Short mmCIF file of C-alpha atoms in Angstrom, two decimals:
data_model
loop_
_atom_site.label_atom_id
_atom_site.label_comp_id
_atom_site.label_asym_id
_atom_site.label_seq_id
_atom_site.Cartn_x
_atom_site.Cartn_y
_atom_site.Cartn_z
CA MET M 778 5.77 4.32 38.29
CA THR M 779 6.30 7.46 36.22
CA ASP M 780 4.65 10.82 35.75
CA GLU M 781 3.10 9.40 32.57
CA THR M 782 1.66 6.48 34.58
CA ARG M 783 -0.02 8.96 36.89
CA ARG M 784 -1.26 11.08 34.01
CA ILE M 785 -2.87 8.07 32.31
CA ALA M 786 -4.64 6.94 35.49
CA MET M 787 -5.91 10.38 36.46
CA ALA M 788 -7.00 11.20 32.90
CA ARG M 789 -9.12 8.06 32.77
CA ARG M 790 -10.70 8.86 36.12
CA ALA M 791 -11.48 12.36 34.85
CA GLU M 792 -13.14 10.85 31.76
CA ILE M 793 -15.38 8.66 33.95
CA VAL M 794 -16.31 11.62 36.14
CA GLU M 795 -17.11 13.66 33.02
CA LEU M 796 -19.41 10.90 31.74
CA SER M 797 -21.22 10.61 35.06
CA ASP M 798 -21.53 14.41 35.29
CA ALA M 799 -23.09 14.47 31.83
CA ALA M 800 -25.57 11.78 32.86
CA VAL M 801 -26.49 13.68 36.03
CA ILE M 802 -26.97 16.93 34.09
CA ALA M 803 -29.21 15.22 31.53
CA ILE M 804 -31.28 13.59 34.26
CA ALA M 805 -31.51 16.85 36.24
CA THR M 806 -32.71 18.67 33.13
CA ALA M 807 -35.46 16.10 32.65
CA TRP M 808 -36.42 16.47 36.32
CA VAL M 809 -36.61 20.26 36.10
CA ASN M 810 -38.66 20.12 32.91
CA LEU M 811 -41.18 17.74 34.44
CA TRP M 812 -41.56 19.82 37.61
CA ASP M 813 -42.08 22.92 35.45
CA GLU M 814 -44.93 20.99 33.86
CA LEU M 815 -46.39 19.70 37.14
CA GLU M 816 -45.99 22.75 39.37
CA PRO M 817 -48.86 24.86 37.93
CA GLN M 818 -51.19 21.86 38.21
CA TYR M 819 -50.23 21.26 41.84
CA ASP M 820 -50.39 24.95 42.63
CA GLN M 821 -53.97 25.14 41.38
CA LEU M 822 -54.93 21.87 43.06
CA VAL M 823 -53.57 22.99 46.42
CA GLN M 824 -55.23 26.41 46.14
CA ASP M 825 -58.57 24.73 45.49
CA LEU M 826 -58.15 22.22 48.33
CA VAL M 827 -57.16 24.75 51.00
CA THR M 828 -60.11 26.87 49.93
CA GLN M 829 -62.45 23.88 50.08
CA TYR M 830 -61.10 22.73 53.46
CA PRO M 831 -60.03 25.94 55.26
CA ALA M 832 -59.97 24.20 58.64
CA GLY M 833 -58.22 21.13 57.31
CA ALA M 834 -59.47 17.86 55.85
CA THR M 835 -59.51 14.30 57.12
CA PRO M 836 -57.41 11.62 55.41
CA ALA M 837 -60.63 9.92 54.31
CA GLN M 838 -61.89 13.08 52.63
CA LEU M 839 -58.69 13.45 50.65
CA ASP M 840 -58.56 9.77 49.73
CA GLN M 841 -62.02 10.17 48.21
CA ALA M 842 -61.25 13.47 46.48
CA GLU M 843 -61.39 12.76 42.75
CA ARG M 844 -59.06 15.64 41.86
CA VAL M 845 -56.35 14.30 44.17
CA THR M 846 -56.71 10.83 42.68
CA GLN M 847 -56.52 12.17 39.13
CA ALA M 848 -53.52 14.35 39.93
CA MET M 849 -51.60 11.47 41.48
CA GLN M 850 -52.47 9.13 38.61
CA THR M 851 -51.19 11.64 36.05
CA THR M 852 -48.12 12.27 38.17
CA ARG M 853 -47.37 8.56 38.45
CA GLU M 854 -47.53 8.12 34.69
CA ARG M 855 -45.10 10.99 34.15
CA LEU M 856 -42.84 9.76 36.97
CA ASP M 857 -42.71 6.31 35.39
CA GLU M 858 -41.51 7.93 32.16
CA LEU M 859 -38.95 9.98 34.08
CA ALA M 860 -37.58 6.96 35.96
CA GLU M 861 -37.32 5.02 32.69
CA TYR M 862 -35.40 7.89 31.12
CA ALA M 863 -33.02 8.03 34.10
CA ASP M 864 -32.50 4.27 33.88
CA GLN M 865 -31.64 4.35 30.17
CA ARG M 866 -29.47 7.46 30.45
CA ILE M 867 -27.35 5.90 33.19
CA ILE M 868 -26.97 2.67 31.20
CA GLN M 869 -26.06 4.54 28.00
CA ASP M 870 -22.34 4.84 28.78
CA ILE M 871 -21.75 1.60 30.70
CA GLU M 872 -20.53 -0.46 27.74
CA SER M 873 -17.94 2.13 26.66
CA ILE M 874 -16.79 2.61 30.26
CA VAL M 875 -16.20 -1.12 30.67
CA ALA M 876 -14.54 -1.53 27.26
CA GLY M 877 -12.15 1.34 28.01
CA ALA M 878 -10.55 -0.29 31.05
CA PRO M 879 -8.13 -2.83 29.48
CA PRO M 880 -6.35 -0.32 27.18
CA VAL M 881 -5.83 2.05 30.11
CA VAL M 882 -4.23 -0.69 32.23
CA LEU M 883 -1.94 -1.66 29.34
CA ASP M 884 -0.92 1.95 28.69
CA GLY M 885 -0.16 2.42 32.38
CA LEU M 886 2.08 -0.65 32.48
CA ARG M 887 3.88 0.29 29.26
CA SER M 888 4.65 3.73 30.70
CA GLN M 889 6.76 2.05 33.39
CA LEU M 890 9.03 0.16 30.99
CA PRO M 891 12.26 1.29 29.32
CA ALA M 892 11.68 3.30 26.18
CA GLY M 893 11.44 1.07 23.13
CA GLN M 894 10.99 -2.16 25.09
CA ALA M 895 7.30 -2.06 25.98
CA SER M 896 6.05 -4.22 23.11
CA ALA M 897 8.92 -6.69 23.33
CA VAL M 898 8.69 -7.33 27.08
CA ILE M 899 5.04 -7.25 28.06
CA ARG M 900 2.78 -10.20 27.36
CA PHE M 901 -0.42 -8.47 28.30
CA GLY M 902 -3.41 -10.58 29.33
CA GLY M 903 -6.65 -9.22 27.96
CA VAL M 904 -10.12 -9.68 29.42
CA SER M 905 -12.46 -11.80 27.34
CA ASP M 906 -15.45 -10.20 25.65
CA THR M 907 -17.60 -12.60 27.67
CA ALA M 908 -16.18 -11.33 30.96
CA LEU M 909 -16.63 -7.70 29.96
CA ALA M 910 -20.17 -8.40 28.77
CA ALA M 911 -20.90 -9.99 32.15
CA ILE M 912 -19.79 -6.80 33.92
CA VAL M 913 -22.04 -4.74 31.64
CA ALA M 914 -24.98 -7.09 32.25
CA ARG M 915 -24.46 -7.09 36.02
CA THR M 916 -24.22 -3.31 36.15
CA THR M 917 -27.29 -2.90 33.95
CA SER M 918 -29.26 -5.21 36.24
CA GLN M 919 -28.15 -3.23 39.29
CA ILE M 920 -29.24 0.02 37.65
CA HIS M 921 -32.66 -1.46 36.78
CA THR M 922 -33.08 -2.61 40.39
CA ALA M 923 -32.05 0.76 41.80
CA THR M 924 -34.24 2.90 39.52
CA ALA M 925 -37.34 0.68 39.57
CA PRO M 926 -38.74 2.02 42.90
CA LEU M 927 -38.10 5.67 42.05
CA SER M 928 -41.50 6.59 40.61
CA ALA M 929 -43.52 4.81 43.31
CA ASP M 930 -41.40 6.26 46.10
CA MET M 931 -41.63 9.80 44.70
CA GLU M 932 -45.38 9.49 44.22
CA ALA M 933 -45.83 8.32 47.81
CA ALA M 934 -43.65 11.12 49.19
CA MET M 935 -45.41 13.77 47.10
CA LYS M 936 -48.85 12.55 48.15
CA ARG M 937 -47.73 12.39 51.78
CA ASN M 938 -46.60 16.02 51.70
CA LEU M 939 -49.68 17.13 49.81
CA THR M 940 -52.21 15.50 52.12
CA LYS M 941 -50.33 16.34 55.32
CA GLY M 942 -50.44 20.03 54.51
CA ILE M 943 -54.17 19.98 53.77
CA ILE M 944 -54.96 17.90 56.87
CA ASP M 945 -53.03 20.25 59.16
CA GLY M 946 -55.03 23.30 58.19
CA ALA M 947 -53.60 26.82 58.54
CA ASN M 948 -53.63 30.15 56.80
CA PRO M 949 -54.72 29.10 53.29
CA ARG M 950 -52.19 31.20 51.40
CA THR M 951 -49.28 30.19 53.64
CA THR M 952 -50.40 26.56 53.58
CA ALA M 953 -50.60 26.46 49.78
CA ARG M 954 -47.09 27.84 49.34
CA ARG M 955 -45.66 25.43 51.92
CA ILE M 956 -47.42 22.40 50.47
CA VAL M 957 -46.21 23.09 46.93
CA ARG M 958 -42.67 23.71 48.23
CA ASP M 959 -42.69 20.49 50.28
CA THR M 960 -44.13 18.54 47.36
CA GLU M 961 -41.34 19.85 45.13
CA GLY M 962 -38.84 18.76 47.79
CA ALA M 963 -40.25 15.23 47.72
CA PHE M 964 -40.09 15.26 43.92
CA ASN M 965 -36.44 16.37 43.96
CA GLY M 966 -35.57 13.65 46.44
CA GLY M 967 -35.90 11.28 43.50
CA LEU M 968 -33.39 13.36 41.55
CA ALA M 969 -30.85 13.05 44.35
CA ARG M 970 -31.29 9.27 44.33
CA ALA M 971 -31.02 9.04 40.54
CA SER M 972 -27.84 11.13 40.63
CA ARG M 973 -26.29 8.83 43.24
CA ILE M 974 -27.21 5.80 41.12
CA ALA M 975 -25.58 7.35 38.04
CA ARG M 976 -22.34 8.18 39.81
CA THR M 977 -22.16 4.95 41.80
CA GLU M 978 -22.89 2.52 38.98
CA GLN M 979 -20.80 4.19 36.29
CA ILE M 980 -17.74 4.55 38.51
CA ASP M 981 -18.15 1.05 39.91
CA ALA M 982 -18.46 -0.41 36.39
CA HIS M 983 -15.09 1.17 35.62
CA ARG M 984 -13.62 -0.19 38.85
CA ALA M 985 -14.91 -3.70 38.14
CA ALA M 986 -13.57 -3.76 34.57
CA HIS M 987 -10.24 -2.33 35.70
CA ALA M 988 -9.95 -4.95 38.47
CA ALA M 989 -10.83 -7.75 36.03
CA THR M 990 -8.04 -6.57 33.74
CA VAL M 991 -5.57 -6.46 36.62
CA ALA M 992 -6.58 -10.01 37.62
CA GLU M 993 -5.44 -11.22 34.19
CA ASN M 994 -2.03 -9.61 34.67
CA THR M 995 -0.90 -10.40 38.20
CA ASP M 996 2.39 -11.66 36.75
CA LEU M 997 3.09 -8.06 35.70
CA ILE M 998 1.50 -6.05 38.52
CA ALA M 999 3.04 -5.86 42.00
CA ALA M 1000 0.44 -3.67 43.74
CA ARG M 1001 -2.32 -1.14 43.27
CA VAL M 1002 -1.44 2.32 44.55
CA TRP M 1003 -3.95 4.97 45.66
CA MET M 1004 -3.38 8.29 43.90
CA ALA M 1005 -5.20 11.46 44.94
CA THR M 1006 -5.30 14.74 43.05
CA PRO M 1007 -2.78 17.14 44.62
CA ASP M 1008 -4.81 20.31 44.91
CA ALA M 1009 -6.65 22.25 47.61
CA ARG M 1010 -10.04 20.80 46.54
CA THR M 1011 -9.00 17.30 47.65
CA CYS M 1012 -10.31 16.20 51.04
CA MET M 1013 -7.84 15.23 53.74
CA SER M 1014 -9.01 11.61 53.71
CA CYS M 1015 -7.89 11.24 50.09
CA VAL M 1016 -4.69 13.19 50.73
CA ALA M 1017 -3.88 10.84 53.60
CA MET M 1018 -4.68 7.71 51.57
CA SER M 1019 -2.59 8.74 48.56
CA GLY M 1020 0.45 6.51 48.16
CA THR M 1021 -1.09 3.60 50.08
CA GLU M 1022 -0.38 0.26 48.37
CA PHE M 1023 -3.06 -2.42 48.13
CA PRO M 1024 -2.92 -6.07 47.01
CA VAL M 1025 -3.46 -6.68 43.31
CA ASP M 1026 -6.89 -8.23 43.92
CA THR M 1027 -8.25 -5.03 45.52
CA VAL M 1028 -11.16 -3.32 43.76
CA GLY M 1029 -11.08 0.42 44.18
CA PRO M 1030 -10.05 2.92 45.21
CA GLU M 1031 -12.79 3.23 47.81
CA ASP M 1032 -13.00 7.00 47.73
CA HIS M 1033 -16.09 8.93 48.76
CA PRO M 1034 -18.87 10.21 46.46
CA GLN M 1035 -17.57 12.91 44.08
CA GLY M 1036 -14.04 11.61 44.70
CA ARG M 1037 -11.32 12.15 42.08
CA CYS M 1038 -8.87 9.43 43.13
CA ALA M 1039 -7.55 6.56 41.01
CA PHE M 1040 -5.52 3.39 41.39
CA ILE M 1041 -2.14 3.23 39.68
CA ASP M 1042 -1.08 -0.31 38.84
CA LYS M 1043 2.53 -0.70 39.91
CA LEU M 1044 4.67 -2.78 37.56
CA ARG M 1045 6.81 -5.53 39.05
CA PRO M 1046 10.55 -4.78 39.25
CA TRP M 1047 12.32 -4.89 35.91
CA SER M 1048 14.59 -7.64 37.21
CA GLU M 1049 11.56 -9.93 37.63
CA LEU M 1050 10.54 -9.23 34.04
CA GLY M 1051 13.93 -10.11 32.59
CA ILE M 1052 14.97 -6.53 31.89
CA ASP M 1053 18.69 -5.99 32.38
CA ALA M 1054 18.80 -2.26 33.07
CA ASP M 1055 19.00 0.18 35.96
CA GLU M 1056 15.44 0.92 37.03
CA PRO M 1057 14.66 4.52 38.01
CA PRO M 1058 12.84 5.15 41.30
CA ASP M 1059 9.06 5.38 41.32
CA ILE M 1060 7.44 8.78 41.49
CA ASP M 1061 6.27 9.76 44.96
CA THR M 1062 2.52 9.19 45.21
CA ASN M 1063 2.50 10.04 48.92
CA LEU M 1064 1.26 13.62 49.37
CA THR M 1065 2.81 14.38 52.76
CA GLY M 1066 5.65 16.37 51.21
CA TRP M 1067 3.24 18.20 48.92
CA PHE M 1068 1.01 19.11 51.88
CA ASP M 1069 3.96 20.25 54.01
CA GLY M 1070 4.91 22.66 51.24
CA LEU M 1071 1.53 24.42 51.26
CA THR M 1072 0.95 27.76 52.95
CA GLU M 1073 -0.40 27.75 56.49
CA ASP M 1074 -3.68 29.26 55.28
CA THR M 1075 -4.17 26.49 52.70
CA GLN M 1076 -3.35 23.79 55.25
CA ARG M 1077 -5.84 25.29 57.69
CA GLN M 1078 -8.48 25.51 54.96
CA MET M 1079 -8.02 21.86 53.98
CA LEU M 1080 -7.84 20.46 57.52
CA GLY M 1081 -10.38 22.81 59.06
CA PRO M 1082 -9.53 24.92 62.14
CA GLY M 1083 -10.11 22.12 64.68
CA ARG M 1084 -8.05 19.50 62.87
CA TYR M 1085 -5.37 22.04 62.09
CA GLU M 1086 -4.87 22.86 65.78
CA LEU M 1087 -4.65 19.15 66.66
CA TRP M 1088 -2.19 18.69 63.80
CA GLN M 1089 -0.01 21.56 64.99
CA GLN M 1090 -0.06 20.20 68.54
CA GLY M 1091 1.05 16.78 67.32
CA SER M 1092 -2.12 15.22 68.74
CA ILE M 1093 -3.03 13.61 65.41
CA GLY M 1094 -0.96 12.19 62.60
CA TRP M 1095 -1.38 11.35 58.94
CA ASP M 1096 -2.95 7.95 59.66
CA ASP M 1097 -5.66 9.54 61.84
CA LEU M 1098 -7.22 11.61 59.06
CA SER M 1099 -9.07 8.87 57.16
CA VAL M 1100 -11.61 6.29 58.28
CA ARG M 1101 -13.43 3.58 56.31
CA ARG M 1102 -17.20 3.48 56.72
CA GLU M 1103 -20.09 1.54 55.21
CA ASN M 1104 -22.60 3.59 53.22
CA ASP M 1105 -25.83 2.03 51.92
CA ASP M 1106 -26.35 4.88 49.43
CA TRP M 1107 -22.87 4.54 47.94
CA ARG M 1108 -20.57 1.72 49.04
CA ALA M 1109 -17.87 1.26 51.63
CA ALA M 1110 -15.57 4.26 51.35
CA TYR M 1111 -12.92 6.26 53.15
CA TYR M 1112 -14.02 9.59 54.64
CA GLU M 1113 -12.42 12.34 56.66
CA THR M 1114 -12.35 11.34 60.32
CA PRO M 1115 -14.86 13.58 62.17
CA LEU M 1116 -13.31 16.16 64.46
CA ARG M 1117 -15.26 14.83 67.45
CA GLU M 1118 -13.51 11.47 67.04
CA LEU M 1119 -10.11 13.08 66.70
CA SER M 1120 -10.58 15.35 69.70
CA GLY M 1121 -10.78 12.36 72.03
CA ARG M 1122 -7.41 10.97 70.98
#
């Protein structure tokens, strides 16, 4: 593995993150615009309701209130449009993300060969258009499934917050402000979910296409190597995982949400590929040496005061800093080991 191999892998991961960021920004803009449209209507509705029911209303009274029914019906129609937009915006880049995986794998393997011999030596196995189309179709279906409940769930949460505030009864002015704020919070809960869907599905589409390409080239690839970004923004879980080798059939890396890690596909030894030349050593993808060279303040900042003290005492080691956990909102991923778990070791 060479510096160019690392550059290719990390550049592709940065491209995927940039695409998912763009999708999230577009979706967030649509969310903000819709709330700007809805907020004055809800503000007036709540003002009228707290004035009409200064001591609070019963659930039955609110269920029968025509203005509440009309407001929720209008909201649901606009939420349906918003969820459909989120769905289509997330899907928009999936095909290009999937199609971009095979060339990146090939470039990474070529970067590990002697200069001038890449084309002559490698017999690269491509992924069929049918297989790539299947990944796109599967991802699209998963996005449809994930976004379908958004509008109904947001409507229910908004109505729940709206009616709860009116039923409770309180100072009308204070109640109105709180109800509108809580209703906005329920509305924005849908944005958080849509953002997670965008990041999860786009990154996982890349991972699936990349893994499918690797599966066609196991005669060339010896292992998949976790590579983290060596800077102070990187969490200690990813720093600890960097350099870890995984079998060629591993899909990943299983980094956390907002992670910036990538897999580098390690070429088999030149001798196995029929190359009669002295092979240079691989670059070091383990970040222990990099971390040891940081200032004490930076190490403390990255580890946190509690972990840093345990580290200095020798109570924890590199392998203690990362733990794999299931996450229904994302997927299985490696996270920083909580301090409370480390303190008991």
